[in-house]
CSV table of C-alpha atoms in Angstrom, one decimal:
chain,number,residue,atom,x,y,z
A,1,MET,CA,77.6,83.6,2.9
A,2,ILE,CA,77.4,82.4,6.5
A,3,THR,CA,79.0,79.5,8.3
A,4,VAL,CA,76.6,77.3,10.4
A,5,PRO,CA,78.1,75.0,13.0
A,6,ASN,CA,77.4,71.4,12.1
A,7,GLY,CA,75.9,70.9,15.6
A,8,TYR,CA,72.9,72.8,14.4
A,9,PHE,CA,72.5,70.4,11.4
A,10,ARG,CA,73.1,67.4,13.7
A,11,PHE,CA,70.3,68.7,16.0
A,12,CYS,CA,68.0,69.1,13.0
A,13,GLY,CA,69.0,65.6,11.8
A,14,TRP,CA,68.0,64.1,15.1
A,15,MET,CA,64.7,66.0,15.1
A,16,LEU,CA,64.0,64.9,11.5
A,17,LEU,CA,64.9,61.3,12.4
A,18,ALA,CA,62.9,61.2,15.6
A,19,GLY,CA,59.9,63.0,14.0
A,20,SER,CA,59.8,60.8,11.0
A,21,MET,CA,60.1,57.5,12.9
A,22,LEU,CA,57.4,58.6,15.4
A,23,THR,CA,55.1,59.6,12.6
A,24,THR,CA,55.7,56.3,10.9
A,25,ILE,CA,54.7,54.5,14.1
A,26,VAL,CA,51.6,56.7,14.5
A,27,GLN,CA,50.5,56.0,11.0
A,28,TYR,CA,50.5,52.2,11.7
A,29,ALA,CA,48.7,52.7,15.0
A,30,HIS,CA,46.2,55.2,13.6
A,31,LEU,CA,42.6,54.0,13.4
A,32,GLU,CA,40.1,55.3,10.8
A,33,ASP,CA,38.8,58.8,11.5
A,34,VAL,CA,35.5,57.4,12.7
A,35,PRO,CA,34.6,54.1,14.4
A,36,SER,CA,33.6,51.2,12.1
A,37,GLY,CA,31.1,50.0,14.7
A,38,MET,CA,30.2,49.5,18.3
A,39,GLY,CA,32.8,46.9,18.7
A,40,GLN,CA,35.5,49.6,18.6
A,41,MET,CA,34.0,51.8,21.2
A,42,SER,CA,35.8,50.2,24.1
A,43,TYR,CA,39.2,51.6,22.8
A,44,PHE,CA,38.5,53.9,19.9
A,45,VAL,CA,38.5,57.2,21.8
A,46,ASP,CA,41.7,56.4,23.8
A,47,VAL,CA,43.6,55.4,20.7
A,48,ALA,CA,42.4,58.4,18.7
A,49,VAL,CA,43.4,60.8,21.5
A,50,TRP,CA,46.8,59.4,22.2
A,51,THR,CA,47.8,58.8,18.5
A,52,HIS,CA,47.0,62.5,17.8
A,53,ILE,CA,48.9,63.7,20.8
A,54,ALA,CA,51.8,61.7,19.5
A,55,LEU,CA,51.2,63.2,16.0
A,56,VAL,CA,51.4,66.7,17.3
A,57,VAL,CA,54.8,65.9,18.9
A,58,ALA,CA,56.0,64.0,15.8
A,59,TYR,CA,55.1,66.8,13.3
A,60,THR,CA,56.7,69.4,15.5
A,61,LEU,CA,60.0,67.5,15.6
A,62,PHE,CA,59.7,66.8,11.9
A,63,LEU,CA,59.2,70.4,10.8
A,64,MET,CA,62.1,71.6,13.1
A,65,GLY,CA,64.3,69.1,11.3
A,66,LEU,CA,63.0,69.8,7.8
A,67,SER,CA,64.1,73.4,8.1
A,68,GLY,CA,67.7,72.3,8.7
A,69,LEU,CA,67.6,69.9,5.8
A,70,TYR,CA,66.7,72.7,3.4
A,71,LEU,CA,69.2,75.1,5.0
A,72,ARG,CA,72.0,72.5,4.7
A,73,GLN,CA,71.4,72.4,0.9
A,74,SER,CA,70.5,76.1,0.4
A,75,SER,CA,73.4,76.9,-1.8
A,76,GLY,CA,72.3,74.3,-4.3
A,77,LEU,CA,68.5,75.1,-4.2
A,78,LYS,CA,66.8,77.2,-6.8
A,79,TRP,CA,63.7,79.3,-5.9
A,80,TRP,CA,61.4,76.4,-6.8
A,81,GLY,CA,63.3,74.2,-4.5
A,82,TRP,CA,62.3,76.5,-1.6
A,83,LEU,CA,58.8,76.4,-2.9
A,84,SER,CA,58.8,72.7,-2.2
A,85,PHE,CA,59.6,73.5,1.4
A,86,GLY,CA,56.5,75.7,1.5
A,87,PHE,CA,54.3,73.0,0.1
A,88,ILE,CA,55.5,70.4,2.5
A,89,PHE,CA,55.3,72.7,5.5
A,90,ALA,CA,51.8,73.7,4.6
A,91,PHE,CA,50.8,70.1,4.1
A,92,TYR,CA,51.8,69.1,7.6
A,93,VAL,CA,50.2,72.1,9.2
A,94,LEU,CA,46.9,71.5,7.4
A,95,ASP,CA,47.0,67.8,8.1
A,96,LEU,CA,47.6,68.5,11.8
A,97,MET,CA,44.5,70.7,12.0
A,98,HIS,CA,42.3,67.7,12.6
A,99,ALA,CA,44.3,66.7,15.6
A,100,PRO,CA,42.6,69.1,18.1
A,101,LEU,CA,39.2,67.7,17.1
A,102,GLN,CA,40.2,64.2,17.9
A,103,ILE,CA,42.1,65.1,21.1
A,104,PHE,CA,39.6,67.5,22.7
A,105,ASP,CA,36.2,66.8,21.0
A,106,TYR,CA,36.2,63.0,20.4
A,107,PRO,CA,35.8,62.3,24.1
A,108,VAL,CA,32.7,64.5,24.0
A,109,PHE,CA,31.2,63.3,20.8
A,110,TYR,CA,31.8,59.6,21.5
A,111,GLY,CA,31.8,59.6,25.3
A,112,ASP,CA,28.1,58.8,25.6
A,113,VAL,CA,27.7,56.5,22.7
A,114,HIS,CA,25.7,53.4,23.8
A,115,THR,CA,23.8,52.4,20.7
A,116,GLU,CA,24.2,52.2,16.9
A,117,ALA,CA,21.9,55.2,16.6
A,118,ASP,CA,24.2,57.2,19.0
A,119,LEU,CA,27.2,56.2,17.0
A,120,ALA,CA,25.6,57.2,13.7
A,121,ALA,CA,24.7,60.6,15.0
A,122,ALA,CA,28.1,61.3,16.4
A,123,THR,CA,29.9,60.1,13.3
A,124,GLU,CA,27.6,62.3,11.1
A,125,THR,CA,28.6,65.3,13.2
A,126,VAL,CA,32.3,64.6,13.1
A,127,THR,CA,32.2,64.0,9.3
A,128,ARG,CA,30.3,67.2,8.7
A,129,ILE,CA,32.8,69.2,10.8
A,130,GLN,CA,35.9,67.7,9.3
A,131,SER,CA,35.1,67.7,5.6
A,132,GLN,CA,31.6,68.8,4.6
A,133,GLU,CA,31.1,72.3,6.0
A,134,GLY,CA,33.0,75.5,6.4
A,135,PRO,CA,36.7,76.1,5.7
A,136,GLY,CA,37.7,72.6,6.8
A,137,MET,CA,36.3,71.2,3.5
A,138,PHE,CA,38.5,73.6,1.5
A,139,LEU,CA,41.6,73.1,3.6
A,140,MET,CA,41.3,69.3,3.3
A,141,MET,CA,41.1,69.7,-0.5
A,142,LEU,CA,44.5,71.3,-0.5
A,143,LEU,CA,46.2,68.3,1.2
A,144,PHE,CA,46.8,66.1,-1.8
A,145,PRO,CA,48.1,68.8,-4.3
A,146,PHE,CA,50.4,70.2,-1.6
A,147,MET,CA,51.8,66.7,-0.9
A,148,LEU,CA,52.1,65.9,-4.6
A,149,LEU,CA,53.8,69.1,-5.6
A,150,GLY,CA,55.9,69.3,-2.5
A,151,THR,CA,57.2,65.7,-2.9
A,152,LEU,CA,57.9,66.2,-6.7
A,153,LEU,CA,59.8,69.5,-6.3
A,154,GLU,CA,61.6,68.3,-3.2
A,155,GLY,CA,62.9,65.2,-5.0
A,156,ILE,CA,64.1,67.1,-8.0
A,157,ALA,CA,65.6,70.0,-5.9
A,158,MET,CA,67.5,67.7,-3.6
A,159,LEU,CA,68.8,65.6,-6.5
A,160,ARG,CA,70.0,68.7,-8.4
A,161,ALA,CA,71.5,70.3,-5.2
A,162,ARG,CA,74.2,67.5,-5.1
A,163,LEU,CA,75.2,68.4,-1.5
A,164,LEU,CA,73.9,65.2,0.2
A,165,SER,CA,73.5,61.6,-1.0
A,166,ARG,CA,71.3,61.4,-4.2
A,167,TRP,CA,69.7,58.2,-3.1
A,168,PRO,CA,67.1,59.7,-0.7
A,169,ALA,CA,66.1,62.1,-3.5
A,170,ILE,CA,65.7,59.3,-6.0
A,171,ALA,CA,63.6,57.4,-3.4
A,172,THR,CA,61.5,60.5,-3.0
A,173,LEU,CA,60.7,60.6,-6.7
A,174,VAL,CA,60.0,56.8,-6.7
A,175,SER,CA,57.6,57.3,-3.8
A,176,LEU,CA,55.4,59.5,-6.0
A,177,VAL,CA,54.2,56.2,-7.6
A,178,PHE,CA,52.7,55.1,-4.3
A,179,VAL,CA,51.3,58.6,-3.6
A,180,ILE,CA,49.0,58.5,-6.6
A,181,LEU,CA,47.9,54.9,-6.2
A,182,PRO,CA,44.5,54.4,-4.7
A,183,TYR,CA,44.5,54.0,-0.9
A,184,GLY,CA,43.7,50.3,-0.1
A,185,PRO,CA,44.6,47.2,1.9
A,186,VAL,CA,48.2,47.1,0.4
A,187,THR,CA,49.0,50.7,-0.3
A,188,LYS,CA,48.1,51.8,3.2
A,189,TYR,CA,51.2,50.0,4.4
A,190,LEU,CA,53.3,52.0,2.0
A,191,PHE,CA,51.8,55.4,3.1
A,192,PRO,CA,54.6,56.1,5.6
A,193,LEU,CA,57.3,55.7,3.0
A,194,PRO,CA,57.9,59.5,2.6
A,195,PHE,CA,58.5,59.6,6.4
A,196,LEU,CA,61.1,56.9,6.2
A,197,ILE,CA,62.9,58.7,3.4
A,198,HIS,CA,63.0,61.8,5.6
A,199,ALA,CA,64.3,59.7,8.5
A,200,TRP,CA,67.1,58.7,6.0
A,201,TYR,CA,67.9,62.3,5.5
A,202,GLY,CA,67.8,62.9,9.2
A,203,GLY,CA,70.4,60.1,9.7
A,204,ILE,CA,72.6,61.7,7.1
A,205,LEU,CA,72.5,65.1,8.9
A,206,ALA,CA,72.8,63.6,12.4
A,207,PHE,CA,76.0,61.6,11.6
A,208,GLU,CA,77.7,64.1,9.2
A,209,LYS,CA,81.3,64.6,10.3
A,210,LYS,CA,81.9,68.2,9.2
A,211,GLU,CA,82.6,70.8,11.9
A,212,SER,CA,80.9,73.6,10.1
A,213,VAL,CA,79.1,74.2,6.8
A,214,PRO,CA,79.1,77.3,4.6
A,215,VAL,CA,75.6,78.3,3.8
A,216,GLN,CA,74.8,80.5,0.8
A,217,MET,CA,71.2,81.4,-0.2
A,218,ASN,CA,70.7,80.9,-3.9
A,219,ALA,CA,67.4,82.2,-5.3
A,220,SER,CA,68.4,82.1,-9.0
A,221,SER,CA,66.1,80.3,-11.4
């Protein structure tokens, strides 16, 4: 068993809180992956570039904080609880892989678009790169199962650990309902819910009053 200063967990709490809130803002500002028409071209590239720069920052902060959340509850986690950390971590890494395309390549692909024909050709290229050819297609197929399994196992693991408030864990399990609903005009506004739940966890860690926390790794079944 080791003793971890609570300052570390407060730091992780602030990272998780900041990363989750920034990700939530980005999700609402995020446009579709390709322009809907020429009417968007005056602002599409700038929005795509800057929202994905913000997403890189947000995910980095989030993953730094997420490690502290799991370490804080390590003595109450079974091996499958740690598996949820792997699923969630992998989901964010895979989801972030499309960011360099939008940051570096969108200004090239869409920079000289002046007609609907130009737009259609650029969009066809982007769609093919992201999801129709090569390893990108396989990696994007992993996103939903990783998110689903990670969310399910995280909710159960955090609830059973009983080291922090049970309410965020319950909210995590409830959020699964919205994860499996079809993406649409209403559900798209509920998509950031998991990030807000992690912001809740971040606030708990950031404002916890303990001076130090004993941490014991528990890999039993």
